[in-house]
Amino acid sequence: MVHIPNCFHAAPPLLLHVDVMIKPAPSPTLGRALKVVVLGGPRRLPGAKHTGWVHERAALERAQPPEADEVLLADEEGKLLEGLITNFAVIQGVLLTSLLCQR
C-alpha cells in the first residue's frame, strides 16, 4: 500500500494499492507457427482504461496453457476480437498485422 497524505486535511488520507504486471518479452517467433487459445469473451469495458482489466487479464494469463503463445478473446459468435499481447485485424478475410520494421 502507498500512503498519500491529504493536503486539505478535510478527508482521511488516501490509500492506493498498486499492482505491477511485467512479463518478459516472448521469445522471437519468426519462422514458426504460433499456438493460440481462445479463452475469453469481450472485455467488460473495451473502450475504457480501467483497473478491472488488470484482474480480468491476470485470470486469463493464469488459465493460459503453457504451450500456448497467445490468448485470444472472441465474442459470443466466435469472432476474434483481440489478443493479450498481439495486435491484429481481419478485414474481408485478410489478416493484417503491424509491420516488423515498425517495432
mmCIF file of N, CA and C in Angstrom:
data_model
loop_
_atom_site.group_PDB
_atom_site.id
_atom_site.type_symbol
_atom_site.label_atom_id
_atom_site.label_comp_id
_atom_site.label_asym_id
_atom_site.label_seq_id
_atom_site.Cartn_x
_atom_site.Cartn_y
_atom_site.Cartn_z
ATOM 1 N N MET A 1 0.833 -1.174 0.000
ATOM 2 C CA MET A 1 0.000 0.000 0.000
ATOM 3 C C MET A 1 0.881 1.241 0.000
ATOM 4 N N VAL A 2 0.419 2.248 -0.689
ATOM 5 C CA VAL A 2 1.110 3.524 -0.745
ATOM 6 C C VAL A 2 0.266 4.537 0.009
ATOM 7 N N HIS A 3 0.865 5.259 0.925
ATOM 8 C CA HIS A 3 0.141 6.283 1.678
ATOM 9 C C HIS A 3 0.421 7.643 1.053
ATOM 10 N N ILE A 4 -0.644 8.339 0.689
ATOM 11 C CA ILE A 4 -0.517 9.685 0.139
ATOM 12 C C ILE A 4 -1.172 10.641 1.125
ATOM 13 N N PRO A 5 -0.406 11.546 1.740
ATOM 14 C CA PRO A 5 -1.015 12.455 2.706
ATOM 15 C C PRO A 5 -2.011 13.382 2.030
ATOM 16 N N ASN A 6 -3.056 13.701 2.736
ATOM 17 C CA ASN A 6 -4.079 14.593 2.218
ATOM 18 C C ASN A 6 -3.672 16.026 2.536
ATOM 19 N N CYS A 7 -3.500 16.839 1.521
ATOM 20 C CA CYS A 7 -3.053 18.219 1.709
ATOM 21 C C CYS A 7 -4.160 19.123 2.239
ATOM 22 N N PHE A 8 -5.413 18.715 2.113
ATOM 23 C CA PHE A 8 -6.526 19.570 2.519
ATOM 24 C C PHE A 8 -6.974 19.292 3.948
ATOM 25 N N HIS A 9 -6.560 18.230 4.541
ATOM 26 C CA HIS A 9 -6.872 17.861 5.924
ATOM 27 C C HIS A 9 -8.367 17.762 6.201
ATOM 28 N N ALA A 10 -9.195 17.728 5.182
ATOM 29 C CA ALA A 10 -10.643 17.642 5.382
ATOM 30 C C ALA A 10 -11.142 16.210 5.258
ATOM 31 N N ALA A 11 -10.353 15.352 4.682
ATOM 32 C CA ALA A 11 -10.761 13.965 4.457
ATOM 33 C C ALA A 11 -9.648 13.055 4.956
ATOM 34 N N PRO A 12 -9.959 11.789 5.187
ATOM 35 C CA PRO A 12 -8.904 10.864 5.618
ATOM 36 C C PRO A 12 -7.848 10.704 4.531
ATOM 37 N N PRO A 13 -6.655 10.252 4.896
ATOM 38 C CA PRO A 13 -5.602 10.042 3.893
ATOM 39 C C PRO A 13 -6.061 9.059 2.822
ATOM 40 N N LEU A 14 -5.511 9.217 1.652
ATOM 41 C CA LEU A 14 -5.828 8.366 0.513
ATOM 42 C C LEU A 14 -4.852 7.199 0.478
ATOM 43 N N LEU A 15 -5.376 5.974 0.410
ATOM 44 C CA LEU A 15 -4.537 4.785 0.292
ATOM 45 C C LEU A 15 -4.711 4.198 -1.094
ATOM 46 N N LEU A 16 -3.626 3.850 -1.727
ATOM 47 C CA LEU A 16 -3.650 3.247 -3.054
ATOM 48 C C LEU A 16 -3.039 1.861 -2.987
ATOM 49 N N HIS A 17 -3.584 0.948 -3.772
ATOM 50 C CA HIS A 17 -2.979 -0.370 -3.944
ATOM 51 C C HIS A 17 -2.431 -0.407 -5.363
ATOM 52 N N VAL A 18 -1.156 -0.676 -5.513
ATOM 53 C CA VAL A 18 -0.507 -0.649 -6.815
ATOM 54 C C VAL A 18 -0.094 -2.062 -7.192
ATOM 55 N N ASP A 19 -0.572 -2.544 -8.352
ATOM 56 C CA ASP A 19 -0.146 -3.826 -8.906
ATOM 57 C C ASP A 19 0.735 -3.545 -10.112
ATOM 58 N N VAL A 20 1.802 -4.280 -10.250
ATOM 59 C CA VAL A 20 2.687 -4.140 -11.398
ATOM 60 C C VAL A 20 2.624 -5.433 -12.189
ATOM 61 N N MET A 21 2.283 -5.319 -13.465
ATOM 62 C CA MET A 21 2.209 -6.500 -14.327
ATOM 63 C C MET A 21 3.301 -6.387 -15.382
ATOM 64 N N ILE A 22 4.411 -7.021 -15.143
ATOM 65 C CA ILE A 22 5.509 -7.017 -16.099
ATOM 66 C C ILE A 22 5.885 -8.463 -16.370
ATOM 67 N N LYS A 23 5.875 -8.813 -17.638
ATOM 68 C CA LYS A 23 6.298 -10.149 -18.040
ATOM 69 C C LYS A 23 7.460 -10.001 -19.002
ATOM 70 N N PRO A 24 8.366 -10.961 -19.019
ATOM 71 C CA PRO A 24 9.439 -10.893 -20.004
ATOM 72 C C PRO A 24 8.863 -10.984 -21.412
ATOM 73 N N ALA A 25 9.547 -10.346 -22.334
ATOM 74 C CA ALA A 25 9.108 -10.402 -23.729
ATOM 75 C C ALA A 25 9.161 -11.842 -24.219
ATOM 76 N N PRO A 26 8.178 -12.241 -25.039
ATOM 77 C CA PRO A 26 8.212 -13.609 -25.563
ATOM 78 C C PRO A 26 9.410 -13.801 -26.487
ATOM 79 N N SER A 27 9.841 -15.039 -26.605
ATOM 80 C CA SER A 27 10.961 -15.329 -27.492
ATOM 81 C C SER A 27 10.533 -15.070 -28.933
ATOM 82 N N PRO A 28 11.487 -14.724 -29.790
ATOM 83 C CA PRO A 28 11.138 -14.465 -31.189
ATOM 84 C C PRO A 28 10.446 -15.670 -31.818
ATOM 85 N N THR A 29 9.450 -15.390 -32.632
ATOM 86 C CA THR A 29 8.659 -16.469 -33.222
ATOM 87 C C THR A 29 8.742 -16.485 -34.741
ATOM 88 N N LEU A 30 9.634 -15.703 -35.320
ATOM 89 C CA LEU A 30 9.736 -15.682 -36.776
ATOM 90 C C LEU A 30 10.083 -17.070 -37.294
ATOM 91 N N GLY A 31 9.382 -17.487 -38.327
ATOM 92 C CA GLY A 31 9.677 -18.760 -38.950
ATOM 93 C C GLY A 31 8.999 -19.958 -38.330
ATOM 94 N N ARG A 32 8.187 -19.767 -37.315
ATOM 95 C CA ARG A 32 7.468 -20.907 -36.747
ATOM 96 C C ARG A 32 6.013 -20.523 -36.515
ATOM 97 N N ALA A 33 5.173 -21.522 -36.553
ATOM 98 C CA ALA A 33 3.748 -21.294 -36.307
ATOM 99 C C ALA A 33 3.529 -21.001 -34.828
ATOM 100 N N LEU A 34 2.585 -20.140 -34.547
ATOM 101 C CA LEU A 34 2.233 -19.830 -33.164
ATOM 102 C C LEU A 34 1.062 -20.681 -32.723
ATOM 103 N N LYS A 35 1.029 -21.001 -31.456
ATOM 104 C CA LYS A 35 -0.106 -21.725 -30.883
ATOM 105 C C LYS A 35 -0.917 -20.725 -30.073
ATOM 106 N N VAL A 36 -2.203 -20.627 -30.401
ATOM 107 C CA VAL A 36 -3.079 -19.696 -29.694
ATOM 108 C C VAL A 36 -4.246 -20.462 -29.097
ATOM 109 N N VAL A 37 -4.872 -19.861 -28.101
ATOM 110 C CA VAL A 37 -6.042 -20.445 -27.472
ATOM 111 C C VAL A 37 -7.054 -19.317 -27.273
ATOM 112 N N VAL A 38 -8.318 -19.618 -27.527
ATOM 113 C CA VAL A 38 -9.390 -18.656 -27.267
ATOM 114 C C VAL A 38 -9.944 -18.971 -25.889
ATOM 115 N N LEU A 39 -9.742 -18.051 -24.953
ATOM 116 C CA LEU A 39 -10.144 -18.303 -23.571
ATOM 117 C C LEU A 39 -11.217 -17.362 -23.067
ATOM 118 N N GLY A 40 -11.317 -16.213 -23.636
ATOM 119 C CA GLY A 40 -12.218 -15.235 -23.044
ATOM 120 C C GLY A 40 -13.143 -14.603 -24.044
ATOM 121 N N GLY A 41 -14.180 -14.021 -23.481
ATOM 122 C CA GLY A 41 -15.104 -13.229 -24.266
ATOM 123 C C GLY A 41 -14.627 -11.795 -24.308
ATOM 124 N N PRO A 42 -15.477 -10.907 -24.750
ATOM 125 C CA PRO A 42 -15.085 -9.498 -24.820
ATOM 126 C C PRO A 42 -14.794 -8.922 -23.436
ATOM 127 N N ARG A 43 -13.914 -7.934 -23.395
ATOM 128 C CA ARG A 43 -13.668 -7.226 -22.135
ATOM 129 C C ARG A 43 -14.948 -6.509 -21.720
ATOM 130 N N ARG A 44 -15.112 -6.314 -20.413
ATOM 131 C CA ARG A 44 -16.321 -5.634 -19.920
ATOM 132 C C ARG A 44 -16.415 -4.201 -20.429
ATOM 133 N N LEU A 45 -15.321 -3.485 -20.455
ATOM 134 C CA LEU A 45 -15.302 -2.094 -20.920
ATOM 135 C C LEU A 45 -14.161 -1.913 -21.919
ATOM 136 N N PRO A 46 -14.294 -2.449 -23.139
ATOM 137 C CA PRO A 46 -13.163 -2.433 -24.072
ATOM 138 C C PRO A 46 -12.727 -1.038 -24.505
ATOM 139 N N GLY A 47 -13.609 -0.062 -24.422
ATOM 140 C CA GLY A 47 -13.251 1.285 -24.851
ATOM 141 C C GLY A 47 -12.692 2.161 -23.752
ATOM 142 N N ALA A 48 -12.499 1.608 -22.560
ATOM 143 C CA ALA A 48 -12.039 2.419 -21.429
ATOM 144 C C ALA A 48 -10.813 1.797 -20.779
ATOM 145 N N LYS A 49 -9.936 2.638 -20.291
ATOM 146 C CA LYS A 49 -8.802 2.180 -19.485
ATOM 147 C C LYS A 49 -9.301 2.092 -18.046
ATOM 148 N N HIS A 50 -9.284 0.906 -17.470
ATOM 149 C CA HIS A 50 -9.771 0.756 -16.104
ATOM 150 C C HIS A 50 -9.036 -0.380 -15.411
ATOM 151 N N THR A 51 -9.012 -0.329 -14.097
ATOM 152 C CA THR A 51 -8.243 -1.302 -13.328
ATOM 153 C C THR A 51 -8.860 -2.686 -13.340
ATOM 154 N N GLY A 52 -10.141 -2.795 -13.646
ATOM 155 C CA GLY A 52 -10.770 -4.112 -13.707
ATOM 156 C C GLY A 52 -10.118 -5.011 -14.746
ATOM 157 N N TRP A 53 -9.603 -4.414 -15.820
ATOM 158 C CA TRP A 53 -8.961 -5.206 -16.872
ATOM 159 C C TRP A 53 -7.711 -5.896 -16.341
ATOM 160 N N VAL A 54 -7.014 -5.286 -15.405
ATOM 161 C CA VAL A 54 -5.819 -5.910 -14.821
ATOM 162 C C VAL A 54 -6.190 -7.263 -14.221
ATOM 163 N N HIS A 55 -7.292 -7.314 -13.498
ATOM 164 C CA HIS A 55 -7.719 -8.561 -12.855
ATOM 165 C C HIS A 55 -8.255 -9.560 -13.881
ATOM 166 N N GLU A 56 -9.015 -9.072 -14.883
ATOM 167 C CA GLU A 56 -9.514 -9.960 -15.936
ATOM 168 C C GLU A 56 -8.342 -10.591 -16.680
ATOM 169 N N ARG A 57 -7.369 -9.766 -17.033
ATOM 170 C CA ARG A 57 -6.210 -10.245 -17.788
ATOM 171 C C ARG A 57 -5.393 -11.238 -16.972
ATOM 172 N N ALA A 58 -5.196 -10.960 -15.695
ATOM 173 C CA ALA A 58 -4.422 -11.870 -14.844
ATOM 174 C C ALA A 58 -5.073 -13.246 -14.796
ATOM 175 N N ALA A 59 -6.396 -13.292 -14.724
ATOM 176 C CA ALA A 59 -7.101 -14.581 -14.707
ATOM 177 C C ALA A 59 -6.902 -15.322 -16.024
ATOM 178 N N LEU A 60 -6.935 -14.603 -17.145
ATOM 179 C CA LEU A 60 -6.711 -15.237 -18.447
ATOM 180 C C LEU A 60 -5.280 -15.761 -18.556
ATOM 181 N N GLU A 61 -4.318 -15.006 -18.061
ATOM 182 C CA GLU A 61 -2.923 -15.456 -18.114
ATOM 183 C C GLU A 61 -2.707 -16.700 -17.262
ATOM 184 N N ARG A 62 -3.377 -16.777 -16.109
ATOM 185 C CA ARG A 62 -3.254 -17.979 -15.266
ATOM 186 C C ARG A 62 -3.866 -19.198 -15.953
ATOM 187 N N ALA A 63 -4.919 -18.993 -16.745
ATOM 188 C CA ALA A 63 -5.591 -20.104 -17.426
ATOM 189 C C ALA A 63 -4.901 -20.494 -18.731
ATOM 190 N N GLN A 64 -3.954 -19.694 -19.189
ATOM 191 C CA GLN A 64 -3.276 -19.960 -20.457
ATOM 192 C C GLN A 64 -2.437 -21.224 -20.351
ATOM 193 N N PRO A 65 -2.678 -22.201 -21.239
ATOM 194 C CA PRO A 65 -1.848 -23.408 -21.223
ATOM 195 C C PRO A 65 -0.389 -23.051 -21.522
ATOM 196 N N PRO A 66 0.565 -23.756 -20.927
ATOM 197 C CA PRO A 66 1.977 -23.415 -21.125
ATOM 198 C C PRO A 66 2.424 -23.496 -22.582
ATOM 199 N N GLU A 67 1.771 -24.338 -23.382
ATOM 200 C CA GLU A 67 2.186 -24.475 -24.782
ATOM 201 C C GLU A 67 1.607 -23.387 -25.681
ATOM 202 N N ALA A 68 0.693 -22.579 -25.171
ATOM 203 C CA ALA A 68 0.065 -21.528 -25.979
ATOM 204 C C ALA A 68 0.918 -20.264 -25.948
ATOM 205 N N ASP A 69 1.136 -19.689 -27.136
ATOM 206 C CA ASP A 69 1.901 -18.447 -27.245
ATOM 207 C C ASP A 69 1.041 -17.217 -26.964
ATOM 208 N N GLU A 70 -0.262 -17.337 -27.145
ATOM 209 C CA GLU A 70 -1.140 -16.178 -27.045
ATOM 210 C C GLU A 70 -2.543 -16.599 -26.643
ATOM 211 N N VAL A 71 -3.228 -15.705 -25.946
ATOM 212 C CA VAL A 71 -4.639 -15.883 -25.591
ATOM 213 C C VAL A 71 -5.442 -14.894 -26.423
ATOM 214 N N LEU A 72 -6.451 -15.403 -27.110
ATOM 215 C CA LEU A 72 -7.332 -14.547 -27.899
ATOM 216 C C LEU A 72 -8.683 -14.430 -27.219
ATOM 217 N N LEU A 73 -9.324 -13.293 -27.424
ATOM 218 C CA LEU A 73 -10.676 -13.061 -26.933
ATOM 219 C C LEU A 73 -11.613 -13.067 -28.128
ATOM 220 N N ALA A 74 -12.800 -13.638 -27.948
ATOM 221 C CA ALA A 74 -13.785 -13.716 -29.028
ATOM 222 C C ALA A 74 -15.152 -13.339 -28.480
ATOM 223 N N ASP A 75 -16.039 -12.928 -29.391
ATOM 224 C CA ASP A 75 -17.400 -12.622 -28.954
ATOM 225 C C ASP A 75 -18.237 -13.890 -28.932
ATOM 226 N N GLU A 76 -19.522 -13.745 -28.628
ATOM 227 C CA GLU A 76 -20.414 -14.903 -28.496
ATOM 228 C C GLU A 76 -20.560 -15.686 -29.797
ATOM 229 N N GLU A 77 -20.333 -15.023 -30.934
ATOM 230 C CA GLU A 77 -20.439 -15.681 -32.242
ATOM 231 C C GLU A 77 -19.124 -16.312 -32.686
ATOM 232 N N GLY A 78 -18.083 -16.170 -31.878
ATOM 233 C CA GLY A 78 -16.792 -16.744 -32.232
ATOM 234 C C GLY A 78 -15.895 -15.826 -33.041
ATOM 235 N N LYS A 79 -16.314 -14.589 -33.257
ATOM 236 C CA LYS A 79 -15.474 -13.640 -33.995
ATOM 237 C C LYS A 79 -14.344 -13.173 -33.087
ATOM 238 N N LEU A 80 -13.114 -13.243 -33.611
ATOM 239 C CA LEU A 80 -11.956 -12.830 -32.824
ATOM 240 C C LEU A 80 -11.964 -11.327 -32.606
ATOM 241 N N LEU A 81 -11.650 -10.916 -31.379
ATOM 242 C CA LEU A 81 -11.670 -9.502 -31.022
ATOM 243 C C LEU A 81 -10.276 -8.925 -30.818
ATOM 244 N N GLU A 82 -9.472 -9.605 -30.024
ATOM 245 C CA GLU A 82 -8.135 -9.113 -29.708
ATOM 246 C C GLU A 82 -7.354 -10.202 -28.997
ATOM 247 N N GLY A 83 -6.057 -9.971 -28.865
ATOM 248 C CA GLY A 83 -5.203 -10.867 -28.109
ATOM 249 C C GLY A 83 -4.630 -10.144 -26.910
ATOM 250 N N LEU A 84 -4.091 -10.907 -25.964
ATOM 251 C CA LEU A 84 -3.481 -10.276 -24.793
ATOM 252 C C LEU A 84 -2.194 -9.544 -25.152
ATOM 253 N N ILE A 85 -1.436 -10.066 -26.133
ATOM 254 C CA ILE A 85 -0.171 -9.415 -26.496
ATOM 255 C C ILE A 85 -0.085 -9.055 -27.971
ATOM 256 N N THR A 86 -1.020 -9.491 -28.777
ATOM 257 C CA THR A 86 -0.932 -9.248 -30.214
ATOM 258 C C THR A 86 -1.874 -8.138 -30.647
ATOM 259 N N ASN A 87 -1.502 -7.482 -31.728
ATOM 260 C CA ASN A 87 -2.351 -6.517 -32.408
ATOM 261 C C ASN A 87 -2.593 -7.053 -33.807
ATOM 262 N N PHE A 88 -3.852 -7.222 -34.145
ATOM 263 C CA PHE A 88 -4.177 -7.744 -35.461
ATOM 264 C C PHE A 88 -5.575 -7.292 -35.845
ATOM 265 N N ALA A 89 -5.868 -7.428 -37.130
ATOM 266 C CA ALA A 89 -7.219 -7.173 -37.623
ATOM 267 C C ALA A 89 -7.453 -8.114 -38.792
ATOM 268 N N VAL A 90 -8.685 -8.526 -38.974
ATOM 269 C CA VAL A 90 -9.069 -9.327 -40.130
ATOM 270 C C VAL A 90 -10.142 -8.537 -40.859
ATOM 271 N N ILE A 91 -9.824 -8.117 -42.074
ATOM 272 C CA ILE A 91 -10.759 -7.334 -42.875
ATOM 273 C C ILE A 91 -11.020 -8.089 -44.158
ATOM 274 N N GLN A 92 -12.285 -8.442 -44.369
ATOM 275 C CA GLN A 92 -12.708 -9.228 -45.534
ATOM 276 C C GLN A 92 -11.846 -10.472 -45.699
ATOM 277 N N GLY A 93 -11.585 -11.153 -44.589
ATOM 278 C CA GLY A 93 -10.856 -12.413 -44.615
ATOM 279 C C GLY A 93 -9.348 -12.289 -44.717
ATOM 280 N N VAL A 94 -8.811 -11.070 -44.701
ATOM 281 C CA VAL A 94 -7.367 -10.864 -44.807
ATOM 282 C C VAL A 94 -6.825 -10.478 -43.430
ATOM 283 N N LEU A 95 -5.833 -11.233 -42.950
ATOM 284 C CA LEU A 95 -5.196 -10.953 -41.662
ATOM 285 C C LEU A 95 -4.209 -9.805 -41.825
ATOM 286 N N LEU A 96 -4.367 -8.777 -41.007
ATOM 287 C CA LEU A 96 -3.469 -7.622 -41.033
ATOM 288 C C LEU A 96 -2.748 -7.536 -39.695
ATOM 289 N N THR A 97 -1.432 -7.364 -39.740
ATOM 290 C CA THR A 97 -0.631 -7.204 -38.525
ATOM 291 C C THR A 97 0.292 -6.009 -38.720
ATOM 292 N N SER A 98 0.946 -5.580 -37.652
ATOM 293 C CA SER A 98 1.890 -4.470 -37.773
ATOM 294 C C SER A 98 3.121 -4.935 -38.548
ATOM 295 N N LEU A 99 3.761 -4.005 -39.205
ATOM 296 C CA LEU A 99 4.977 -4.323 -39.943
ATOM 297 C C LEU A 99 6.127 -4.534 -38.974
ATOM 298 N N LEU A 100 7.010 -5.475 -39.282
ATOM 299 C CA LEU A 100 8.161 -5.732 -38.418
ATOM 300 C C LEU A 100 9.048 -4.506 -38.282
ATOM 301 N N CYS A 101 9.141 -3.690 -39.345
ATOM 302 C CA CYS A 101 10.015 -2.517 -39.286
ATOM 303 C C CYS A 101 9.449 -1.436 -38.372
ATOM 304 N N GLN A 102 8.185 -1.556 -37.952
ATOM 305 C CA GLN A 102 7.585 -0.563 -37.067
ATOM 306 C C GLN A 102 7.780 -0.921 -35.606
ATOM 307 N N ARG A 103 8.393 -2.037 -35.314
ATOM 308 C CA ARG A 103 8.565 -2.472 -33.922
ATOM 309 C C ARG A 103 9.827 -1.936 -33.337
#
